[in-house]
Every structure is written in C-alpha cells, then in structure tokens.
C-alpha cells in the first residue's frame, strides 16, 4: 500500500494517515509513516534508524530535513550514526571501562582508547523486532529487543522498548522504556542529524539555536569530559537568548577548537523547563522545538563529517547537520556531579523526547 494513498481503518474511518512497510532482505524492513498533514518519517528496523523526515517550510513545501544515505546498506558501516538509536550508553566512556558495585567492567574500545555509543555492535547495529500501529491521532512503530548480561560488556539482562509516534500535530515522539535484572548504566538517545534548510541546500551555520542551559561539560583533546562543568555565560556556549551555530564553528574558544570547529558538548538543562531547545532556519522558515525529560543534551554540529559520503540529497560535508542527543551523562561513571546513567535493578527506565515541527 502506498503512503501517498488514503487508507481506511474500520475503527478510525477514512484517514489521510498511512503506513507502508517495504521488505529489503536479510530481515531488514523500511517503515514509512505519514500523518494527516502530509509529514512523513521513514524508519528502518535495523538500528531503529530514521532515514528520512519530510517537514513543510513556510510555503508548505515538504522536504527532507535529516541526513541519510542514498544506499541503505551504507548504514552497516556507518561511523556517523545517522538517525540511529544509541545504547546501552550514549556518548563516550573514558578508557572503555568503569567500576560498578565493586566490579570492574571492560568495554570495547571503538573510539581510540574509549568506548563510544555502546560499541561497534551497539543498538545502531541491532535488528529490532518491529510492530507498526495506528490510532486516531498518530501512526507509529514499536521496536523491542532483549540484550543478555555482558554480551556487550555491560551488566544485566536488559529488555528495551522504543516507540516512535508521528502525530497529526507534526510531532515526532520517541518513548524509551527499559528494565534490567541488575543495576546497570543506561542512557538512550537518537542520533538524527537535522538540517532545516531542506534537501541539504545549506549547511547549519545559520541555524539559530535557543537552549535553556547555562552549564556545559569541559572536554579534553580526546573529547572525554575532564570532570569540570563550565559556566556558559558570555561565551559561544551560551544559547539562552539564541545563537547561530556559526559563532561556535568559527570561534577561537579552546573548547570549540577541540571539537573540530563547533560543538560536541554536553549541555545541562536548567531545572523545571519544558521547552528546552528551539532551532530555526530563516530562509526556509522551519522551526524545530524539542521537549524532553532528560537532564541534558549533547549538541553535535557535524564537525568530523567527511566529504565523500553519498547521501540521499548529495555529498556529505562538515557542518551539514546538527544532532541533539538528549540523554544523561556517561561522565557520571567517573566523576561526581553529573546527571547519572544508573538504572537500578528491576526499576523501569522511561524517558521521552518530543520533536515538534512548524514554521515562523
């Protein structure tokens, strides 16, 4: 059934929402979700990867605003984590090890001496069980999987359930749920690269970001937290009143230079804030608003992206997309005072991030 056709559900009546599933071989399936306003999201059961997201500009023109590969099989060897689910622990773990309840755990070193985004066989490389759904207000996909204790170096048998919901209010809601039979580190996120210009027409230099954060985490030369939390005031890291990304990309601030010209830093949110991040792109008129119950976000401005990748709308280049990885901080495994990644045994993990798309 084509996503461009109206569908009829006996319980819902006639609806312009639609869902299409394409089988790709090797167990891969590509799910295309469409809401009543025409917004579309495409997701692979492999890695839970968001491959495409069509959102309107101020003239109603629907265009893709996330980075993804032209050839879907390139996701198998993707070092950029385009659109992927990240776990068990999003971010870098120093020296690929941590001590937990008196035991030392060694993880795969897949980023120099450090462990990045759950390792080379993290959630982004998993073939997830997938179940599509449709309600009167949304169309979506539930992904689930079970991970055995220490198969990836982490303690605890872990069950995970991720729900993507595309609503008729042009919201993409991601609900993360998990439970472990042992206390374990866990913080999950999605690694989509956004470019609100549409079809990668421009880099993200002139994207304006407003963020409710006055503190960010200092990094060393290996992009590992030093243990210091810095005050963002009067720096290129202060987004409370809005700032173009190019100000950090071109900044001579040591922290911007360490990141490769831009941002790859964890920002700690101010408490009791609901609307924590707003991103705008003036020429298209698109606006992205992010709400989350996570304590912070890694904002990554695509500083390490090479220029030889074949993407769905052209070749890759530095600063072609910006990620907002809502999560807790893996620095809490080695330092005090950081948002904790601890999930206690048999306690539910439940986090939500909502991406709202509109125009101004």
mmCIF file of C-alpha atoms in Angstrom:
data_model
loop_
_atom_site.group_PDB
_atom_site.id
_atom_site.type_symbol
_atom_site.label_atom_id
_atom_site.label_comp_id
_atom_site.label_asym_id
_atom_site.label_seq_id
_atom_site.Cartn_x
_atom_site.Cartn_y
_atom_site.Cartn_z
ATOM 1 C CA UNK A 1 0.000 0.000 0.000
ATOM 2 C CA UNK A 2 1.477 3.356 -0.997
ATOM 3 C CA UNK A 3 1.998 6.033 1.623
ATOM 4 C CA UNK A 4 0.582 8.516 -0.877
ATOM 5 C CA UNK A 5 -2.869 6.929 -0.814
ATOM 6 C CA UNK A 6 -5.579 7.428 1.759
ATOM 7 C CA UNK A 7 -6.195 4.426 3.982
ATOM 8 C CA UNK A 8 -9.343 3.226 5.679
ATOM 9 C CA UNK A 9 -9.294 1.665 9.127
ATOM 10 C CA UNK A 10 -12.674 0.231 10.237
ATOM 11 C CA UNK A 11 -12.180 1.621 13.735
ATOM 12 C CA UNK A 12 -10.981 5.041 12.635
ATOM 13 C CA UNK A 13 -12.930 5.773 9.465
ATOM 14 C CA UNK A 14 -11.289 7.427 6.492
ATOM 15 C CA UNK A 15 -7.897 8.900 7.286
ATOM 16 C CA UNK A 16 -5.073 10.504 5.349
ATOM 17 C CA UNK A 17 -2.627 8.862 7.744
ATOM 18 C CA UNK A 18 -0.824 5.931 6.272
ATOM 19 C CA UNK A 19 1.852 3.346 6.900
ATOM 20 C CA UNK A 20 3.831 1.368 4.356
ATOM 21 C CA UNK A 21 6.281 -1.477 5.013
ATOM 22 C CA UNK A 22 8.936 -2.419 2.455
ATOM 23 C CA UNK A 23 10.895 -5.656 2.903
ATOM 24 C CA UNK A 24 14.544 -5.222 1.913
ATOM 25 C CA UNK A 25 16.064 -8.671 2.558
ATOM 26 C CA UNK A 26 18.238 -10.024 5.392
ATOM 27 C CA UNK A 27 15.353 -9.239 7.751
ATOM 28 C CA UNK A 28 15.548 -5.511 7.061
ATOM 29 C CA UNK A 29 12.266 -3.634 6.800
ATOM 30 C CA UNK A 30 11.681 0.019 5.935
ATOM 31 C CA UNK A 31 8.644 1.635 7.551
ATOM 32 C CA UNK A 32 7.163 4.797 6.042
ATOM 33 C CA UNK A 33 4.816 6.765 8.327
ATOM 34 C CA UNK A 34 2.622 9.623 7.134
ATOM 35 C CA UNK A 35 0.271 11.840 9.140
ATOM 36 C CA UNK A 36 -2.859 13.688 8.034
ATOM 37 C CA UNK A 37 -0.889 16.854 7.238
ATOM 38 C CA UNK A 38 1.461 15.030 4.883
ATOM 39 C CA UNK A 39 4.503 14.961 7.159
ATOM 40 C CA UNK A 40 6.444 11.723 6.723
ATOM 41 C CA UNK A 41 9.026 9.756 8.705
ATOM 42 C CA UNK A 42 10.872 6.686 7.420
ATOM 43 C CA UNK A 43 12.457 4.232 9.872
ATOM 44 C CA UNK A 44 14.476 1.031 9.486
ATOM 45 C CA UNK A 45 14.069 -1.876 11.884
ATOM 46 C CA UNK A 46 17.858 -2.144 11.508
ATOM 47 C CA UNK A 47 19.311 0.190 14.135
ATOM 48 C CA UNK A 48 15.960 1.910 14.599
ATOM 49 C CA UNK A 49 17.367 4.377 12.069
ATOM 50 C CA UNK A 50 15.386 7.419 10.943
ATOM 51 C CA UNK A 51 16.352 7.586 7.270
ATOM 52 C CA UNK A 52 14.093 10.442 6.149
ATOM 53 C CA UNK A 53 11.851 13.090 7.688
ATOM 54 C CA UNK A 54 9.702 15.303 5.445
ATOM 55 C CA UNK A 55 8.541 18.566 7.048
ATOM 56 C CA UNK A 56 6.955 21.663 5.473
ATOM 57 C CA UNK A 57 8.641 25.027 5.004
ATOM 58 C CA UNK A 58 6.753 28.329 5.373
ATOM 59 C CA UNK A 59 5.235 27.826 1.916
ATOM 60 C CA UNK A 60 4.048 24.307 2.705
ATOM 61 C CA UNK A 61 6.799 22.649 0.660
ATOM 62 C CA UNK A 62 7.629 19.219 2.102
ATOM 63 C CA UNK A 63 11.352 18.415 2.073
ATOM 64 C CA UNK A 64 13.670 16.009 3.849
ATOM 65 C CA UNK A 65 15.364 17.637 6.860
ATOM 66 C CA UNK A 66 17.570 14.804 8.182
ATOM 67 C CA UNK A 67 20.779 13.288 6.853
ATOM 68 C CA UNK A 68 20.643 9.751 5.483
ATOM 69 C CA UNK A 69 22.367 7.529 2.957
ATOM 70 C CA UNK A 70 21.295 7.123 -0.647
ATOM 71 C CA UNK A 71 22.120 3.403 -0.400
ATOM 72 C CA UNK A 72 20.531 1.953 2.749
ATOM 73 C CA UNK A 73 23.227 -0.720 3.059
ATOM 74 C CA UNK A 74 25.743 2.002 3.882
ATOM 75 C CA UNK A 75 24.191 2.077 7.354
ATOM 76 C CA UNK A 76 26.001 -1.216 8.079
ATOM 77 C CA UNK A 77 29.356 0.568 8.178
ATOM 78 C CA UNK A 78 28.174 3.995 9.268
ATOM 79 C CA UNK A 79 30.601 5.708 11.656
ATOM 80 C CA UNK A 80 28.412 8.830 11.820
ATOM 81 C CA UNK A 81 25.405 7.078 13.438
ATOM 82 C CA UNK A 82 22.989 8.832 11.057
ATOM 83 C CA UNK A 83 19.477 8.685 12.564
ATOM 84 C CA UNK A 84 20.276 5.682 14.769
ATOM 85 C CA UNK A 85 19.158 4.513 18.185
ATOM 86 C CA UNK A 86 22.083 4.673 20.605
ATOM 87 C CA UNK A 87 22.674 2.410 23.602
ATOM 88 C CA UNK A 88 23.329 0.980 26.057
ATOM 89 C CA UNK A 89 25.140 4.199 26.923
ATOM 90 C CA UNK A 90 25.072 7.190 24.581
ATOM 91 C CA UNK A 91 28.339 9.105 24.462
ATOM 92 C CA UNK A 92 31.931 8.272 25.319
ATOM 93 C CA UNK A 93 33.059 6.175 28.277
ATOM 94 C CA UNK A 94 36.579 7.046 29.344
ATOM 95 C CA UNK A 95 39.174 4.311 28.797
ATOM 96 C CA UNK A 96 36.368 1.881 27.883
ATOM 97 C CA UNK A 97 35.903 0.824 31.479
ATOM 98 C CA UNK A 98 34.002 1.570 34.662
ATOM 99 C CA UNK A 99 33.637 0.192 38.165
ATOM 100 C CA UNK A 100 30.181 -0.904 39.219
ATOM 101 C CA UNK A 101 29.232 -2.343 42.603
ATOM 102 C CA UNK A 102 32.813 -3.402 43.291
ATOM 103 C CA UNK A 103 33.450 -4.977 39.887
ATOM 104 C CA UNK A 104 35.496 -3.599 37.010
ATOM 105 C CA UNK A 105 33.813 -3.790 33.602
ATOM 106 C CA UNK A 106 35.824 -3.631 30.382
ATOM 107 C CA UNK A 107 34.106 -2.493 27.205
ATOM 108 C CA UNK A 108 35.102 -2.427 23.550
ATOM 109 C CA UNK A 109 37.449 0.437 22.673
ATOM 110 C CA UNK A 110 35.909 1.652 19.411
ATOM 111 C CA UNK A 111 36.936 5.333 19.605
ATOM 112 C CA UNK A 112 40.658 5.347 20.256
ATOM 113 C CA UNK A 113 41.079 4.104 23.814
ATOM 114 C CA UNK A 114 37.475 4.971 24.625
ATOM 115 C CA UNK A 115 34.045 3.379 24.215
ATOM 116 C CA UNK A 116 31.562 5.262 22.040
ATOM 117 C CA UNK A 117 27.771 4.864 21.705
ATOM 118 C CA UNK A 118 27.543 1.289 23.006
ATOM 119 C CA UNK A 119 30.401 -0.037 20.860
ATOM 120 C CA UNK A 120 30.586 -1.201 17.263
ATOM 121 C CA UNK A 121 27.711 -3.620 17.906
ATOM 122 C CA UNK A 122 25.550 -1.201 19.872
ATOM 123 C CA UNK A 123 21.850 -0.545 19.365
ATOM 124 C CA UNK A 124 22.588 1.114 15.997
ATOM 125 C CA UNK A 125 23.667 -2.302 14.631
ATOM 126 C CA UNK A 126 20.759 -4.329 16.040
ATOM 127 C CA UNK A 127 17.919 -5.831 14.013
ATOM 128 C CA UNK A 128 14.927 -4.846 16.139
ATOM 129 C CA UNK A 129 11.563 -6.551 16.441
ATOM 130 C CA UNK A 130 9.130 -4.074 14.920
ATOM 131 C CA UNK A 131 5.379 -3.611 15.276
ATOM 132 C CA UNK A 132 3.633 -0.740 13.477
ATOM 133 C CA UNK A 133 0.474 0.848 14.894
ATOM 134 C CA UNK A 134 -2.132 3.473 14.097
ATOM 135 C CA UNK A 135 -4.509 5.412 16.360
ATOM 136 C CA UNK A 136 -6.928 8.263 15.751
ATOM 137 C CA UNK A 137 -4.137 10.792 16.435
ATOM 138 C CA UNK A 138 -0.898 9.126 15.381
ATOM 139 C CA UNK A 139 0.857 6.483 13.346
ATOM 140 C CA UNK A 140 3.954 4.783 14.661
ATOM 141 C CA UNK A 141 6.345 1.935 15.242
ATOM 142 C CA UNK A 142 7.289 -0.040 18.362
ATOM 143 C CA UNK A 143 10.793 -1.552 18.416
ATOM 144 C CA UNK A 144 11.791 -4.133 21.024
ATOM 145 C CA UNK A 145 14.773 -6.321 21.824
ATOM 146 C CA UNK A 146 16.446 -8.210 24.675
ATOM 147 C CA UNK A 147 20.151 -7.949 25.469
ATOM 148 C CA UNK A 148 21.933 -10.554 27.577
ATOM 149 C CA UNK A 149 24.162 -9.678 30.514
ATOM 150 C CA UNK A 150 27.716 -8.841 29.426
ATOM 151 C CA UNK A 151 27.164 -9.771 25.770
ATOM 152 C CA UNK A 152 28.158 -6.163 25.115
ATOM 153 C CA UNK A 153 30.288 -5.829 28.270
ATOM 154 C CA UNK A 154 27.530 -4.311 30.421
ATOM 155 C CA UNK A 155 25.922 -5.973 33.459
ATOM 156 C CA UNK A 156 22.306 -7.099 33.479
ATOM 157 C CA UNK A 157 19.854 -8.803 31.165
ATOM 158 C CA UNK A 158 18.127 -5.838 29.572
ATOM 159 C CA UNK A 159 14.789 -5.554 27.785
ATOM 160 C CA UNK A 160 14.236 -2.442 25.667
ATOM 161 C CA UNK A 161 11.160 -0.981 24.015
ATOM 162 C CA UNK A 162 11.327 2.123 21.819
ATOM 163 C CA UNK A 163 8.196 3.765 20.421
ATOM 164 C CA UNK A 164 8.236 6.224 17.533
ATOM 165 C CA UNK A 165 4.940 8.133 17.173
ATOM 166 C CA UNK A 166 4.182 10.606 14.389
ATOM 167 C CA UNK A 167 1.201 12.713 15.445
ATOM 168 C CA UNK A 168 -1.207 14.824 13.441
ATOM 169 C CA UNK A 169 0.240 17.867 15.228
ATOM 170 C CA UNK A 170 3.527 17.327 13.341
ATOM 171 C CA UNK A 171 5.275 15.921 16.363
ATOM 172 C CA UNK A 172 7.697 13.007 16.373
ATOM 173 C CA UNK A 173 7.549 11.489 19.852
ATOM 174 C CA UNK A 174 10.229 8.996 20.939
ATOM 175 C CA UNK A 175 9.493 6.995 24.098
ATOM 176 C CA UNK A 176 12.334 4.964 25.578
ATOM 177 C CA UNK A 177 11.495 2.137 28.002
ATOM 178 C CA UNK A 178 13.799 -0.475 29.521
ATOM 179 C CA UNK A 179 14.333 -2.738 32.511
ATOM 180 C CA UNK A 180 17.356 -4.693 33.743
ATOM 181 C CA UNK A 181 17.641 -7.522 36.269
ATOM 182 C CA UNK A 182 20.906 -5.990 37.564
ATOM 183 C CA UNK A 183 21.857 -2.414 38.294
ATOM 184 C CA UNK A 184 23.456 -1.168 35.091
ATOM 185 C CA UNK A 185 24.490 2.003 33.251
ATOM 186 C CA UNK A 186 21.874 3.081 30.719
ATOM 187 C CA UNK A 187 21.068 6.226 28.784
ATOM 188 C CA UNK A 188 19.405 6.034 25.387
ATOM 189 C CA UNK A 189 19.055 8.576 22.597
ATOM 190 C CA UNK A 190 18.510 9.064 18.883
ATOM 191 C CA UNK A 191 21.333 10.370 16.690
ATOM 192 C CA UNK A 192 19.475 12.159 13.887
ATOM 193 C CA UNK A 193 21.272 14.991 12.109
ATOM 194 C CA UNK A 194 18.877 17.849 11.356
ATOM 195 C CA UNK A 195 19.201 20.373 8.547
ATOM 196 C CA UNK A 196 16.153 22.622 8.400
ATOM 197 C CA UNK A 197 17.079 24.172 5.053
ATOM 198 C CA UNK A 198 15.523 21.136 3.346
ATOM 199 C CA UNK A 199 17.242 18.744 0.916
ATOM 200 C CA UNK A 200 20.632 19.796 2.314
ATOM 201 C CA UNK A 201 20.571 23.092 0.407
ATOM 202 C CA UNK A 202 22.751 24.816 3.003
ATOM 203 C CA UNK A 203 24.960 23.899 5.952
ATOM 204 C CA UNK A 204 23.767 24.542 9.521
ATOM 205 C CA UNK A 205 25.978 27.607 10.046
ATOM 206 C CA UNK A 206 22.960 29.943 10.119
ATOM 207 C CA UNK A 207 20.686 27.683 12.168
ATOM 208 C CA UNK A 208 19.739 29.625 15.286
ATOM 209 C CA UNK A 209 19.625 27.532 18.472
ATOM 210 C CA UNK A 210 17.974 28.659 21.692
ATOM 211 C CA UNK A 211 18.606 26.360 24.640
ATOM 212 C CA UNK A 212 17.684 26.539 28.328
ATOM 213 C CA UNK A 213 21.181 25.742 29.604
ATOM 214 C CA UNK A 214 23.768 27.806 31.420
ATOM 215 C CA UNK A 215 26.284 24.983 32.063
ATOM 216 C CA UNK A 216 28.222 22.675 29.769
ATOM 217 C CA UNK A 217 30.856 19.980 30.210
ATOM 218 C CA UNK A 218 34.518 20.645 29.502
ATOM 219 C CA UNK A 219 36.235 18.165 27.148
ATOM 220 C CA UNK A 220 39.842 17.084 26.761
ATOM 221 C CA UNK A 221 41.639 16.503 23.440
ATOM 222 C CA UNK A 222 40.000 13.061 23.104
ATOM 223 C CA UNK A 223 36.516 14.573 23.624
ATOM 224 C CA UNK A 224 36.333 12.972 27.079
ATOM 225 C CA UNK A 225 34.850 15.025 29.941
ATOM 226 C CA UNK A 226 37.567 16.371 32.232
ATOM 227 C CA UNK A 227 35.234 16.387 35.233
ATOM 228 C CA UNK A 228 34.694 20.150 35.086
ATOM 229 C CA UNK A 229 31.337 21.798 34.439
ATOM 230 C CA UNK A 230 31.769 25.255 32.912
ATOM 231 C CA UNK A 231 29.581 28.357 33.019
ATOM 232 C CA UNK A 232 28.376 29.221 29.514
ATOM 233 C CA UNK A 233 27.720 32.899 30.218
ATOM 234 C CA UNK A 234 29.324 35.343 27.758
ATOM 235 C CA UNK A 235 30.768 32.530 25.643
ATOM 236 C CA UNK A 236 29.948 30.775 22.372
ATOM 237 C CA UNK A 237 28.249 28.115 24.533
ATOM 238 C CA UNK A 238 25.539 30.435 25.856
ATOM 239 C CA UNK A 239 22.382 29.717 23.840
ATOM 240 C CA UNK A 240 19.849 31.088 26.310
ATOM 241 C CA UNK A 241 18.998 34.080 24.101
ATOM 242 C CA UNK A 242 19.590 32.351 20.797
ATOM 243 C CA UNK A 243 22.825 31.993 18.823
ATOM 244 C CA UNK A 244 23.799 30.985 15.297
ATOM 245 C CA UNK A 245 25.851 27.799 15.170
ATOM 246 C CA UNK A 246 28.444 29.532 13.010
ATOM 247 C CA UNK A 247 29.505 31.567 16.054
ATOM 248 C CA UNK A 248 30.872 28.385 17.639
ATOM 249 C CA UNK A 249 32.066 26.876 14.361
ATOM 250 C CA UNK A 250 34.305 29.915 13.727
ATOM 251 C CA UNK A 251 35.142 30.555 17.390
ATOM 252 C CA UNK A 252 38.704 30.513 18.727
ATOM 253 C CA UNK A 253 37.439 29.240 22.083
ATOM 254 C CA UNK A 254 39.607 26.256 23.014
ATOM 255 C CA UNK A 255 36.548 24.075 23.594
ATOM 256 C CA UNK A 256 35.184 24.811 20.103
ATOM 257 C CA UNK A 257 38.594 24.060 18.584
ATOM 258 C CA UNK A 258 38.922 20.770 20.499
ATOM 259 C CA UNK A 259 35.613 19.655 19.000
ATOM 260 C CA UNK A 260 36.975 20.222 15.484
ATOM 261 C CA UNK A 261 35.393 23.612 14.942
ATOM 262 C CA UNK A 262 31.957 23.710 16.541
ATOM 263 C CA UNK A 263 30.194 21.704 19.220
ATOM 264 C CA UNK A 264 30.290 18.140 20.534
ATOM 265 C CA UNK A 265 29.471 19.018 24.128
ATOM 266 C CA UNK A 266 27.039 18.001 26.834
ATOM 267 C CA UNK A 267 24.759 20.840 27.966
ATOM 268 C CA UNK A 268 22.971 20.504 31.312
ATOM 269 C CA UNK A 269 19.411 21.812 31.241
ATOM 270 C CA UNK A 270 18.006 24.291 33.714
ATOM 271 C CA UNK A 271 15.517 22.615 36.011
ATOM 272 C CA UNK A 272 11.733 22.975 35.646
ATOM 273 C CA UNK A 273 11.932 23.921 31.984
ATOM 274 C CA UNK A 274 9.618 22.309 29.442
ATOM 275 C CA UNK A 275 10.582 23.860 26.109
ATOM 276 C CA UNK A 276 14.324 23.359 26.318
ATOM 277 C CA UNK A 277 15.571 23.700 22.707
ATOM 278 C CA UNK A 278 14.287 25.717 19.747
ATOM 279 C CA UNK A 279 16.027 25.617 16.347
ATOM 280 C CA UNK A 280 15.136 27.926 13.447
ATOM 281 C CA UNK A 281 16.316 28.378 9.858
ATOM 282 C CA UNK A 282 15.352 31.789 8.495
ATOM 283 C CA UNK A 283 15.323 31.088 4.751
ATOM 284 C CA UNK A 284 13.012 28.051 4.937
ATOM 285 C CA UNK A 285 11.000 29.346 7.890
ATOM 286 C CA UNK A 286 11.210 25.940 9.557
ATOM 287 C CA UNK A 287 11.284 25.665 13.328
ATOM 288 C CA UNK A 288 12.131 22.620 15.445
ATOM 289 C CA UNK A 289 11.145 22.623 19.128
ATOM 290 C CA UNK A 290 12.439 19.913 21.433
ATOM 291 C CA UNK A 291 10.832 18.934 24.736
ATOM 292 C CA UNK A 292 12.382 16.222 26.896
ATOM 293 C CA UNK A 293 12.521 14.855 30.426
ATOM 294 C CA UNK A 294 16.208 14.046 30.010
ATOM 295 C CA UNK A 295 18.610 16.142 32.133
ATOM 296 C CA UNK A 296 20.764 17.330 29.232
ATOM 297 C CA UNK A 297 21.787 17.066 25.600
ATOM 298 C CA UNK A 298 24.892 16.526 23.520
ATOM 299 C CA UNK A 299 24.766 19.034 20.678
ATOM 300 C CA UNK A 300 26.999 17.920 17.824
ATOM 301 C CA UNK A 301 27.441 20.201 14.817
ATOM 302 C CA UNK A 302 28.846 17.630 12.380
ATOM 303 C CA UNK A 303 32.454 18.757 12.789
ATOM 304 C CA UNK A 304 34.037 15.389 11.942
ATOM 305 C CA UNK A 305 31.939 14.604 8.871
ATOM 306 C CA UNK A 306 33.954 13.801 5.749
ATOM 307 C CA UNK A 307 33.002 14.874 2.229
ATOM 308 C CA UNK A 308 32.992 11.543 0.382
ATOM 309 C CA UNK A 309 29.720 10.054 1.651
ATOM 310 C CA UNK A 310 26.846 9.672 -0.798
ATOM 311 C CA UNK A 311 23.735 10.923 0.959
ATOM 312 C CA UNK A 312 20.157 10.853 -0.284
ATOM 313 C CA UNK A 313 20.355 14.500 -1.426
ATOM 314 C CA UNK A 314 24.023 14.813 -2.357
ATOM 315 C CA UNK A 315 27.526 14.546 -0.955
ATOM 316 C CA UNK A 316 28.364 14.978 2.708
ATOM 317 C CA UNK A 317 30.436 17.819 4.137
ATOM 318 C CA UNK A 318 31.367 19.280 7.502
ATOM 319 C CA UNK A 319 28.576 21.027 9.375
ATOM 320 C CA UNK A 320 25.855 19.664 7.110
ATOM 321 C CA UNK A 321 23.697 18.625 10.082
ATOM 322 C CA UNK A 322 23.276 19.160 13.808
ATOM 323 C CA UNK A 323 22.391 16.480 16.382
ATOM 324 C CA UNK A 324 20.509 16.944 19.642
ATOM 325 C CA UNK A 325 21.265 13.791 21.650
ATOM 326 C CA UNK A 326 19.016 14.120 24.710
ATOM 327 C CA UNK A 327 20.470 11.917 27.459
ATOM 328 C CA UNK A 328 22.137 11.635 30.859
ATOM 329 C CA UNK A 329 25.934 11.868 31.101
ATOM 330 C CA UNK A 330 28.364 8.908 30.908
ATOM 331 C CA UNK A 331 30.851 11.178 32.693
ATOM 332 C CA UNK A 332 28.907 10.239 35.846
ATOM 333 C CA UNK A 333 30.675 6.852 35.696
ATOM 334 C CA UNK A 334 33.986 8.573 36.564
ATOM 335 C CA UNK A 335 33.106 11.930 38.111
ATOM 336 C CA UNK A 336 30.763 13.324 40.742
ATOM 337 C CA UNK A 337 28.132 15.936 39.995
ATOM 338 C CA UNK A 338 26.967 14.752 36.561
ATOM 339 C CA UNK A 339 23.468 13.520 35.608
ATOM 340 C CA UNK A 340 23.572 9.823 36.449
ATOM 341 C CA UNK A 341 23.291 6.940 33.978
ATOM 342 C CA UNK A 342 22.475 4.447 36.757
ATOM 343 C CA UNK A 343 19.454 2.207 36.251
ATOM 344 C CA UNK A 344 18.718 0.162 39.356
ATOM 345 C CA UNK A 345 17.771 -3.494 39.109
ATOM 346 C CA UNK A 346 14.111 -4.098 38.245
ATOM 347 C CA UNK A 347 13.355 -0.375 38.130
ATOM 348 C CA UNK A 348 11.744 0.919 34.925
ATOM 349 C CA UNK A 349 13.632 3.255 32.636
ATOM 350 C CA UNK A 350 11.165 5.630 30.998
ATOM 351 C CA UNK A 351 12.267 8.723 29.069
ATOM 352 C CA UNK A 352 10.643 10.783 26.348
ATOM 353 C CA UNK A 353 11.782 13.315 23.775
ATOM 354 C CA UNK A 354 9.332 15.210 21.549
ATOM 355 C CA UNK A 355 10.366 16.910 18.307
ATOM 356 C CA UNK A 356 7.767 19.432 17.103
ATOM 357 C CA UNK A 357 7.975 20.847 13.577
ATOM 358 C CA UNK A 358 6.309 24.082 12.492
ATOM 359 C CA UNK A 359 7.132 27.376 10.752
ATOM 360 C CA UNK A 360 7.538 31.023 11.670
#
